[in-house]
Short mmCIF file of C-alpha atoms in Angstrom, two decimals:
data_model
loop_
_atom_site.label_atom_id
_atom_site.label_comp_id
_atom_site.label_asym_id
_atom_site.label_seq_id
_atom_site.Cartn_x
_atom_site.Cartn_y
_atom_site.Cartn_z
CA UNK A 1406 238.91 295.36 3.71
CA UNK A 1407 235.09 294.50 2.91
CA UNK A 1408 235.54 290.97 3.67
CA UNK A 1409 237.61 291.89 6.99
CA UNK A 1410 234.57 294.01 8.52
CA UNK A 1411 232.13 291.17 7.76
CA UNK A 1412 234.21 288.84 9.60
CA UNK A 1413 234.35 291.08 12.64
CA UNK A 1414 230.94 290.43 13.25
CA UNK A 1415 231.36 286.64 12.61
CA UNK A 1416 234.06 286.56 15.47
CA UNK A 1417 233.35 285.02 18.71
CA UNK A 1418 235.15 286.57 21.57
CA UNK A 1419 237.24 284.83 24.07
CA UNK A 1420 235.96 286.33 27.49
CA UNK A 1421 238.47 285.68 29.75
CA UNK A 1422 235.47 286.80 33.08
CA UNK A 1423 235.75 284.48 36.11
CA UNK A 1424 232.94 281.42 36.90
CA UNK A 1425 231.96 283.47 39.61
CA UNK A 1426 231.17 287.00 40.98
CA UNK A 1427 229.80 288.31 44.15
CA UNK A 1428 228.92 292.08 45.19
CA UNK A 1429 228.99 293.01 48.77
CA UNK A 1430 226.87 295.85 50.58
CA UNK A 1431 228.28 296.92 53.66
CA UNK A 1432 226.79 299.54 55.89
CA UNK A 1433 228.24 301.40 58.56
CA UNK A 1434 228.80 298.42 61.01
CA UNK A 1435 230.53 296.66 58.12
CA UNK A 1436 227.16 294.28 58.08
CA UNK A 1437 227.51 292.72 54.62
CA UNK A 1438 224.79 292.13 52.11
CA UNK A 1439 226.28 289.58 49.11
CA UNK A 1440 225.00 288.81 45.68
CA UNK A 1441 226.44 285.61 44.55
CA UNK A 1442 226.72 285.05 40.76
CA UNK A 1443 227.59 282.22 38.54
CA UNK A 1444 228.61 282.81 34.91
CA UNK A 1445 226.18 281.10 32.07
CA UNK A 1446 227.18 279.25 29.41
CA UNK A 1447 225.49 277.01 26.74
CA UNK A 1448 226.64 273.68 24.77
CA UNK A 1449 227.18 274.27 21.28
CA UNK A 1450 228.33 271.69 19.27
CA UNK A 1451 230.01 270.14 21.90
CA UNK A 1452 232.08 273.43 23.50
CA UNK A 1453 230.69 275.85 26.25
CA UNK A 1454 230.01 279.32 24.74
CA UNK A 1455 229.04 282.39 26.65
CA UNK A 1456 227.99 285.97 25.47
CA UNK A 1457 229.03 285.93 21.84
CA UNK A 1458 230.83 289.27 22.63
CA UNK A 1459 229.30 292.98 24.18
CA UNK A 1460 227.44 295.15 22.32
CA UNK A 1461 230.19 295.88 19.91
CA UNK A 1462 232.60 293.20 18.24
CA UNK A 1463 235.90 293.27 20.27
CA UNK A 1464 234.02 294.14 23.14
CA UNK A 1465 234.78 290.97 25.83
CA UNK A 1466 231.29 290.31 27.62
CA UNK A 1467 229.44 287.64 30.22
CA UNK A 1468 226.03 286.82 31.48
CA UNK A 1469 225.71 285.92 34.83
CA UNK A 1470 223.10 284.84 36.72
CA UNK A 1471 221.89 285.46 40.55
CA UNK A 1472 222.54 282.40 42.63
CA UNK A 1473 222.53 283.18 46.54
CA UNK A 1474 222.03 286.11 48.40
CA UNK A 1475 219.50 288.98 48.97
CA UNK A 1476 219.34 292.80 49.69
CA UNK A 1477 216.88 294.06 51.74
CA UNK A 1478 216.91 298.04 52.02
CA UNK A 1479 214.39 299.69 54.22
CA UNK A 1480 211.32 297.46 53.39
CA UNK A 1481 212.67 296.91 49.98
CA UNK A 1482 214.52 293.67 48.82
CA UNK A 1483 216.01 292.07 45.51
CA UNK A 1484 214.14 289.24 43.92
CA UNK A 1485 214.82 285.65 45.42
CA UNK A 1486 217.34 283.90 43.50
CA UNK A 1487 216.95 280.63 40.92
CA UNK A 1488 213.91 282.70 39.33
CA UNK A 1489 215.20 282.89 36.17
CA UNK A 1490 214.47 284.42 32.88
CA UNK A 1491 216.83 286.19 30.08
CA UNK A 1492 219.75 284.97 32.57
CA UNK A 1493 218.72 280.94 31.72
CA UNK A 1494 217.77 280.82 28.58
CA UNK A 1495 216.90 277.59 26.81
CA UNK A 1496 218.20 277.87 23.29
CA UNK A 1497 216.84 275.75 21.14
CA UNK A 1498 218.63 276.89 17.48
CA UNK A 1499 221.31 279.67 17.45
CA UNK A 1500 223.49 279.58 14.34
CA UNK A 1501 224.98 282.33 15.89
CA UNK A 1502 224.68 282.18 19.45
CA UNK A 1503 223.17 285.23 21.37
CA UNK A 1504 225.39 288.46 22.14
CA UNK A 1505 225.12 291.09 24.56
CA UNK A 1506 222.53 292.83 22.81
CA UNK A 1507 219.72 289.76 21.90
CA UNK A 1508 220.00 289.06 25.59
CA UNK A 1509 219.57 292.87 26.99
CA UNK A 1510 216.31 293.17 24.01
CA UNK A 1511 215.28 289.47 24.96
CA UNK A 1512 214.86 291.06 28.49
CA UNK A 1513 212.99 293.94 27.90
CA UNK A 1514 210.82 292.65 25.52
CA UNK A 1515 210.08 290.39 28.78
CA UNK A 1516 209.94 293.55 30.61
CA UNK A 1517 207.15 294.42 28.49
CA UNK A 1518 204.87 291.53 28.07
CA UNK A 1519 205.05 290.71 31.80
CA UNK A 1520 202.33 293.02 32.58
CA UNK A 1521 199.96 291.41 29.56
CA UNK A 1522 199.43 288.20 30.48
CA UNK A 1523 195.63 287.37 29.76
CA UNK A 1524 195.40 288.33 25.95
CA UNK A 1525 197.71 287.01 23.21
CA UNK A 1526 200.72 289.80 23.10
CA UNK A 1527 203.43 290.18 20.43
CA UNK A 1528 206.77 292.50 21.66
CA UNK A 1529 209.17 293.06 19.32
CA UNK A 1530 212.74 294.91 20.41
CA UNK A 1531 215.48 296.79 18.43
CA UNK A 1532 218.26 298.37 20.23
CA UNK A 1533 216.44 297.85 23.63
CA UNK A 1534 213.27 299.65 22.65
CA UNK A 1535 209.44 298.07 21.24
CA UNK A 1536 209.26 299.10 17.43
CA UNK A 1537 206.21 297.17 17.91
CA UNK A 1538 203.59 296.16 20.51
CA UNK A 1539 200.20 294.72 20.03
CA UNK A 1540 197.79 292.55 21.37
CA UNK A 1541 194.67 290.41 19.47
CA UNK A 1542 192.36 287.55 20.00
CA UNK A 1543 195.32 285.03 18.15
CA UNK A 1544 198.75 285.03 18.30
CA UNK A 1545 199.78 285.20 14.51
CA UNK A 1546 197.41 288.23 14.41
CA UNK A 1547 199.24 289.78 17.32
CA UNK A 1548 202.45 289.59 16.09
CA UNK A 1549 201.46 290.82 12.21
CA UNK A 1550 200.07 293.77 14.12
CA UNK A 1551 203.11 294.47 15.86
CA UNK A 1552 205.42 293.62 12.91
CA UNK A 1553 202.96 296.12 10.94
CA UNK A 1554 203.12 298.37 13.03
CA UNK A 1555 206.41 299.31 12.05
CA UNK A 1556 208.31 296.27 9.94
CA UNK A 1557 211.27 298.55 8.83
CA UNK A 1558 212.76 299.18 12.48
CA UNK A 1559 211.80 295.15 13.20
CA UNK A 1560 214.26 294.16 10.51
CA UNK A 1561 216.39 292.13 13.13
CA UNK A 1562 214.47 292.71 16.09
CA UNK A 1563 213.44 290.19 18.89
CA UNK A 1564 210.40 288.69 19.04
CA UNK A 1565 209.01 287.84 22.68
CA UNK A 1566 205.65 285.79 22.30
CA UNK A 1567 203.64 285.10 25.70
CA UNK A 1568 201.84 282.04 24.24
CA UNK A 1569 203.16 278.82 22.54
CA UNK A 1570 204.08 279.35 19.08
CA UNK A 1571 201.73 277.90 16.44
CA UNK A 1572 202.29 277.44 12.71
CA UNK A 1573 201.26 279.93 11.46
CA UNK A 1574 202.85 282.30 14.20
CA UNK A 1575 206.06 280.49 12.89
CA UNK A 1576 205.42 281.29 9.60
CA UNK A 1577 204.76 284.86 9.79
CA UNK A 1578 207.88 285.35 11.40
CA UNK A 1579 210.18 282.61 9.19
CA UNK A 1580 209.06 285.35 6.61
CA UNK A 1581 210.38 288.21 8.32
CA UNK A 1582 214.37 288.39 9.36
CA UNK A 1583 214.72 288.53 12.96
CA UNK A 1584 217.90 288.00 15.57
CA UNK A 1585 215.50 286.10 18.05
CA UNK A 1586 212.42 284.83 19.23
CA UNK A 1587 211.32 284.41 22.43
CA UNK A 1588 208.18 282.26 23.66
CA UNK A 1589 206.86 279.62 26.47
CA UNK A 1590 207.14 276.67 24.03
CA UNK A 1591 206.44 275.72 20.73
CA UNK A 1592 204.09 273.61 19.24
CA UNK A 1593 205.39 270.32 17.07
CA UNK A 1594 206.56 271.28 13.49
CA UNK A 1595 207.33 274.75 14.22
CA UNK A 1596 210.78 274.47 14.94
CA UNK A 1597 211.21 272.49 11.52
CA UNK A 1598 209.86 275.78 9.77
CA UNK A 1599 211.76 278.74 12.10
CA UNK A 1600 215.14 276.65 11.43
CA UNK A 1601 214.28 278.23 7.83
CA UNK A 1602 215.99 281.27 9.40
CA UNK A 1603 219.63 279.56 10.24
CA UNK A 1604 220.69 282.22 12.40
CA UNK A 1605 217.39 282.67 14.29
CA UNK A 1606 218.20 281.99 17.89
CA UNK A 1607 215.20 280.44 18.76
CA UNK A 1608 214.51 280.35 22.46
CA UNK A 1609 212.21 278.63 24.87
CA UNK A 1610 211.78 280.39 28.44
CA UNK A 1611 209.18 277.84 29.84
CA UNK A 1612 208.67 280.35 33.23
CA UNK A 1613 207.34 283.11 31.20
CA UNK A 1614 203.66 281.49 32.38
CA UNK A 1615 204.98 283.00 35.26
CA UNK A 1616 205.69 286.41 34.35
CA UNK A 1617 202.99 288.31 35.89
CA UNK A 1618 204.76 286.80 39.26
CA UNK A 1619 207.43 289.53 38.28
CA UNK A 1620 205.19 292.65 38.51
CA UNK A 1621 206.27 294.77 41.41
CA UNK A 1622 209.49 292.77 41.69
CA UNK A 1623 212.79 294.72 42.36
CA UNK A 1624 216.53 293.86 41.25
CA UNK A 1625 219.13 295.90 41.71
CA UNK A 1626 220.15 298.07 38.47
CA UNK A 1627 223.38 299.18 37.91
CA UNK A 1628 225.20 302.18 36.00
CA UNK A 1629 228.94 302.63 35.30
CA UNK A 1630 230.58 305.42 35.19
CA UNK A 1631 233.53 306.48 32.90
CA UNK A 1632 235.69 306.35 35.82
CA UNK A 1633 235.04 303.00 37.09
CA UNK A 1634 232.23 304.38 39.60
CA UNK A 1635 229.24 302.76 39.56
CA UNK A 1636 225.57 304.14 40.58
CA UNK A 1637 223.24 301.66 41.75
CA UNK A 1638 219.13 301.89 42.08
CA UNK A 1639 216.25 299.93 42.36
CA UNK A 1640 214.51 298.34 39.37
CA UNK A 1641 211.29 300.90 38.03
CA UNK A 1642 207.83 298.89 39.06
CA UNK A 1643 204.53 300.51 37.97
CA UNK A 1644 201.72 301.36 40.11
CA UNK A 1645 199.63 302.13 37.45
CA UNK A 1646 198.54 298.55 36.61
CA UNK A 1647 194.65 298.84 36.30
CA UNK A 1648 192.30 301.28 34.94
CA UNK A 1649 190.90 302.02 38.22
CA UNK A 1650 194.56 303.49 38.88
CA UNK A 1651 194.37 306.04 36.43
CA UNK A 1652 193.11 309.26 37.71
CA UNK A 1653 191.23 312.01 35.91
CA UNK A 1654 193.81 314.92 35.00
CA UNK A 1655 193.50 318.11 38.00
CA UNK A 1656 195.13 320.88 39.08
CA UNK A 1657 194.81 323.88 41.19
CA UNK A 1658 196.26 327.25 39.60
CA UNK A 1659 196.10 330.80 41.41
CA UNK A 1660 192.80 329.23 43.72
CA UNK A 1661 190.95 327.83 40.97
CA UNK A 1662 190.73 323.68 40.68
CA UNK A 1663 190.95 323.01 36.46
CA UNK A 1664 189.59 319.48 35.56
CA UNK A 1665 189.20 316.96 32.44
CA UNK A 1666 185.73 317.62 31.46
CA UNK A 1667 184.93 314.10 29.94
CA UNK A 1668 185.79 311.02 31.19
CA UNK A 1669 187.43 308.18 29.27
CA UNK A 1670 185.57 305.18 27.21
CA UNK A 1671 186.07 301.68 28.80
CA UNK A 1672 188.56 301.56 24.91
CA UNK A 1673 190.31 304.69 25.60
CA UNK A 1674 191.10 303.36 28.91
CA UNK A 1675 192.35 300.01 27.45
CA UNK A 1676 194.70 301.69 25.22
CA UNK A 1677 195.61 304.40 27.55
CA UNK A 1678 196.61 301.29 30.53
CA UNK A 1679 198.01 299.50 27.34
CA UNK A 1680 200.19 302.35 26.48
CA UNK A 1681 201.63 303.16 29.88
CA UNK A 1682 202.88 300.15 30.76
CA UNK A 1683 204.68 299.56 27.47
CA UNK A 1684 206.13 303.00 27.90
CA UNK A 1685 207.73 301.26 30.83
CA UNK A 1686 210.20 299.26 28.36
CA UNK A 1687 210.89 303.13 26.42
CA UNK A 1688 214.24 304.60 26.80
CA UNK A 1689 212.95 308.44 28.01
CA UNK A 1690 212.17 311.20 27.42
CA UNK A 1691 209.67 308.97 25.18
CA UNK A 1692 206.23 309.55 23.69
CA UNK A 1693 203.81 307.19 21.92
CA UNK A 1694 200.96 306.97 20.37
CA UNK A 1695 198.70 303.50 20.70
CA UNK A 1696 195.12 302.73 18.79
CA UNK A 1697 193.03 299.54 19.32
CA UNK A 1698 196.07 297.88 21.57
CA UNK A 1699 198.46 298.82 18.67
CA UNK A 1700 201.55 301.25 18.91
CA UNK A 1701 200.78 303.38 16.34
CA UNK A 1702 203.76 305.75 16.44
CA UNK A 1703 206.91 305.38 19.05
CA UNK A 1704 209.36 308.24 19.63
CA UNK A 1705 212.19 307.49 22.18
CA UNK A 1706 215.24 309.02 23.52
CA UNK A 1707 214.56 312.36 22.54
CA UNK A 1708 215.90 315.81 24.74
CA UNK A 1709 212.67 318.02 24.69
CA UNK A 1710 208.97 316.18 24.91
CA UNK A 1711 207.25 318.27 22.61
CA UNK A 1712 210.63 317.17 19.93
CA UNK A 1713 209.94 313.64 20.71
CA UNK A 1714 205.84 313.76 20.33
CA UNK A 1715 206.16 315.19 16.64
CA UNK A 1716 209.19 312.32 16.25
CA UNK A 1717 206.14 309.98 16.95
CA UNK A 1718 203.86 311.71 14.85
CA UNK A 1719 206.17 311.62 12.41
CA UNK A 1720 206.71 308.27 12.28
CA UNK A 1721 203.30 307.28 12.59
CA UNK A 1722 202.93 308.41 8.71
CA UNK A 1723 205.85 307.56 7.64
CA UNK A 1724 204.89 303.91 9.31
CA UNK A 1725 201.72 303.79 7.81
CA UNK A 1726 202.63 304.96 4.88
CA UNK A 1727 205.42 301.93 4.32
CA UNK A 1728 202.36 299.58 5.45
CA UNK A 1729 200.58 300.41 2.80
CA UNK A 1730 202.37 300.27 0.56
CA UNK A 1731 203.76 297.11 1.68
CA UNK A 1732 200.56 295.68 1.42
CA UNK A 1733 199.08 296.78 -1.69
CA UNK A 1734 202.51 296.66 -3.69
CA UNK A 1735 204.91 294.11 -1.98
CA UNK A 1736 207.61 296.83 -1.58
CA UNK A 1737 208.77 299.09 0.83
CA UNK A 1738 207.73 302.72 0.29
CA UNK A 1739 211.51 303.49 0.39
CA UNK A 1740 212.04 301.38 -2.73
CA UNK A 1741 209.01 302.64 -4.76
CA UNK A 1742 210.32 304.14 -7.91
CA UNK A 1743 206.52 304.91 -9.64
CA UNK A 1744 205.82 308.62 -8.11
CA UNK A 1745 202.13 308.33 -8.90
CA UNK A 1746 201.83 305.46 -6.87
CA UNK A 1747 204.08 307.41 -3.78
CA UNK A 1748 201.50 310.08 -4.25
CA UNK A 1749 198.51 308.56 -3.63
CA UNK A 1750 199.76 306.48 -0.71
CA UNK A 1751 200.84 309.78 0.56
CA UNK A 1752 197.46 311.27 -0.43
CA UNK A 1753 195.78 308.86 1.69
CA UNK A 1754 198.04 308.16 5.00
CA UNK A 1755 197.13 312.51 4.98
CA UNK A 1756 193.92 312.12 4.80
CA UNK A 1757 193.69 309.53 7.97
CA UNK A 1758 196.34 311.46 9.80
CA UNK A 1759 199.18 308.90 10.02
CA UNK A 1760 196.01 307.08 11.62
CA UNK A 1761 196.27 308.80 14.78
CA UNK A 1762 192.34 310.04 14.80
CA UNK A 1763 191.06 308.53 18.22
CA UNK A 1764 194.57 307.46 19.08
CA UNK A 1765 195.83 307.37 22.68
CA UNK A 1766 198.69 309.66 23.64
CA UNK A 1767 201.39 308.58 26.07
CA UNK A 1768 204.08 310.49 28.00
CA UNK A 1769 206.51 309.33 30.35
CA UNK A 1770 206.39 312.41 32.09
CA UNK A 1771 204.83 315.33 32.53
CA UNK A 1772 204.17 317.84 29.61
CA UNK A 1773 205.54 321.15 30.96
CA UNK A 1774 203.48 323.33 28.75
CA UNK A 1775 200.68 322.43 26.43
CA UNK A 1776 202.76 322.87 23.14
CA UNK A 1777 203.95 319.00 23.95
CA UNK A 1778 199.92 317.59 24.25
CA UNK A 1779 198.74 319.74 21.16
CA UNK A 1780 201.06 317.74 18.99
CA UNK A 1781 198.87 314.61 19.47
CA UNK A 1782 195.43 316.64 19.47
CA UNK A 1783 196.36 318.46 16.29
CA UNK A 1784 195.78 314.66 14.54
CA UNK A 1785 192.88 314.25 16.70
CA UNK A 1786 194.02 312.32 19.39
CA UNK A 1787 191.53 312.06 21.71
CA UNK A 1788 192.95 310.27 25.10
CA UNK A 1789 196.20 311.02 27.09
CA UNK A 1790 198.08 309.65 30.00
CA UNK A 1791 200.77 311.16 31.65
CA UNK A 1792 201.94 311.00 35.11
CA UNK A 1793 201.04 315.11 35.77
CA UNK A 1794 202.78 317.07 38.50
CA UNK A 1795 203.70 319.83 36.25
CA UNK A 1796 203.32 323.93 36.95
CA UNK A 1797 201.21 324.00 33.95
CA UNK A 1798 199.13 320.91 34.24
CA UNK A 1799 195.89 322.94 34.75
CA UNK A 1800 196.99 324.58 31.04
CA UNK A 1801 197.66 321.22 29.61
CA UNK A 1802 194.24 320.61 31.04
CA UNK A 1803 192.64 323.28 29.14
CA UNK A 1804 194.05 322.57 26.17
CA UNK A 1805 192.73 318.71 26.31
CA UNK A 1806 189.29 320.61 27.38
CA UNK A 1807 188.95 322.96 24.38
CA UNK A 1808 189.69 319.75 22.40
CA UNK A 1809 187.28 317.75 23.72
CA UNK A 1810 190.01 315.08 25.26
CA UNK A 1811 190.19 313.43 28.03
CA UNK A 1812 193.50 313.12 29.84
CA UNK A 1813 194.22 310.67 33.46
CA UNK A 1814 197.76 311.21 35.74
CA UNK A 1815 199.49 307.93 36.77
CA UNK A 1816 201.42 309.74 39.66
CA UNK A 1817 204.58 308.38 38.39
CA UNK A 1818 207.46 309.42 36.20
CA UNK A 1819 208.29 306.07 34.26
CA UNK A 1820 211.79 307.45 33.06
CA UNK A 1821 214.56 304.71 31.62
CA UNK A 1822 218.17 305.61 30.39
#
């Protein structure tokens, strides 16, 4: 029986999809709109293999890719076609080749890092959300800060790189076990050291130099339903994408105007831009906490805001707790059998807080009362961003006030499912 689960995920699925799929918008006056698709495939050893299989083995699956066509809905149309990304991957080493879910983490991970495109950035993806995002003047540092940042949840993650992996980038993450790496190209002998990793799916996606050409872009995102019905929307784009976007937090309750009292350092508004636009790539309702261009603690998918900010507080100790320990010990804090040794790495992650003193606090949405914000400014977070619009922002305002925190409204719910 062992053996026989093992194998299922071993199994490649025999799609039997079509080469070819279109889907037709037609408005009252039966004026169509088509998408033309073709389905992707790679050479493996000779034979053509799609989508290893869905997101569960047994599940039948296939990647296609936009070809022809447009949609253009009042003022709003789809991306032009042949500007490819996750959808034409160039893999370079498999092992395995890539399933549904690489592909859909590969993507947002690209989601991510398209908006970062001036600084060396390391994403990494599990289950379609960051466990880690960080940026620093070198690429190997980036990455060990966003594999630091929270190593457990990047066991088999993705790794999207927006600069040309190095040696010793390669290195750090031949070290680590990961599903897949993503990056613009890579530099001569590092391919020799990832193939360390035999089932590493290694892939080049030379147009990421053109990622920032995707901000503001629009595809059409669809949902379906357990009946076969399908919901359709446009892509989410950010308008928040500079720090002259983000607006000081205000509100006007019973005839009196309540605003922040201090305005944000040039670094708090670094991390607080930073933050927001990675909690674009967060399934919601999401919070986060970010410190220096670091996610510090990430809390995702949660039903009540206030739930999902202690989730990330949470985890911010528990994170940096397992760092430590990591680092002074070589083993996970999980796997630490001397007590002493637990206590005083527990001991000491209290002391700093989980390191969330002078942290940035980020919301998706707005915080309907000011229990949500307190979490954060009860471990001395100091900066939040959240799009505002809320009965009680001039509350939430106060609270940040009698803190001495600053807060800034992007004007936009950023909400993913």
């Amino acid at each position: 029986m062992a053996e026989d689960l093992k194998k299922m995920y071993r199994t490649i699925v025999k799609d039997h999809f079509p080469p070819r799929m279109e889907i037709a918008f037609v408005d009252d006056d039966d004026q169509r709109q088509t998408l033309f698709y073709e389905r992707v495939a790679w050479t493996i050893d000779g034979e053509a293999k799609g989508l290893r299989y869905g997101e569960n083995p047994g599940q039948e699956a296939a990647l296609y890719r936009l070809v022809n066509g447009n949609l253009a809905l009042a003022g709003t149309q789809t991306i032009q076609p042949g500007r490819y990304l996750a959808s034409d991957i160039e893999l370079l080493q498999s092992g395995k080749h890539p399933g549904k879910t690489n592909l859909t983490d590969a993507d947002n991970a690209l989601n991510i890092l398209r908006y970062f495109p001036d600084t060396p950035t390391s994403v990494i993806v599990k289950h379609n959300n960051p466990c880690g995002v960080a940026q620093a003047d070198s690429l190997a540092e980036a990455y060990q800060r966003a594999y630091m940042a929270d190593r457990v949840a990047a066991f088999g993650g993705c790794i999207a790189l927006n600069r040309a992996v190095d040696k010793a980038t390669a290195e750090a993450v031949a070290n680590q076990y990961a599903e897949v790496v993503v990056a613009p190209e890579f530099e001569d002998g590092t391919l020799a050291i990832l193939g360390r990793r035999k089932n590493l799916r290694v892939i080049r996606i030379q147009a990421i130099e053109k990622l920032q050409s995707f901000v503001g872009e629009r595809v059409v995102d669809f949902k379906s339903l357990i009946d076969g019905g399908v919901i359709a929307q446009w892509s989410f784009a950010p308008v928040t994408l500079k720090t002259s976007d983000l607006k000081l937090a205000a509100s006007e309750y019973q005839g009196k105007t309540y605003t922040i009292a201090r305005e944000p350092t040039p670094a708090e508004l670094d991390d607080l831009l930073f933050g927001w636009l990675v909690e674009s790539g967060l399934t919601s309702n999401s919070v986060i906490y970010v410190k220096d261009r670091c996610t510090v603690g990430i809390g995702t998918g949660e039903q009540d805001r206030v739930g999902v900010a202690e989730i990330a507080r949470d985890k911010a100790y528990r994170k940096l707790a397992d760092r430590y320990c990591f680092e002074e010990l070589g083993v996970a804090y999980n796997e630490l059998e001397d007590e002493e040794k637990k206590k005083a790495i527990d001991a000491r992650v209290a002391k700093e807080k989980g390191g969330l003193p002078g942290a940035s606090m980020v919301s998706d949405a707005f915080f309907p009362f000011r229990d949500g914000v307190m979490v954060g400014i009860r471990e001395g977070v100091k900066a939040v961003v959240q799009p505002g619009g809320a009965m009680n922002d001039w509350n939430v305002i106060e609270a940040c006030n009698e803190a001495g925190a600053t807060m800034v409204f992007t004007g936009q719910r950023s909400f993913k499912h």
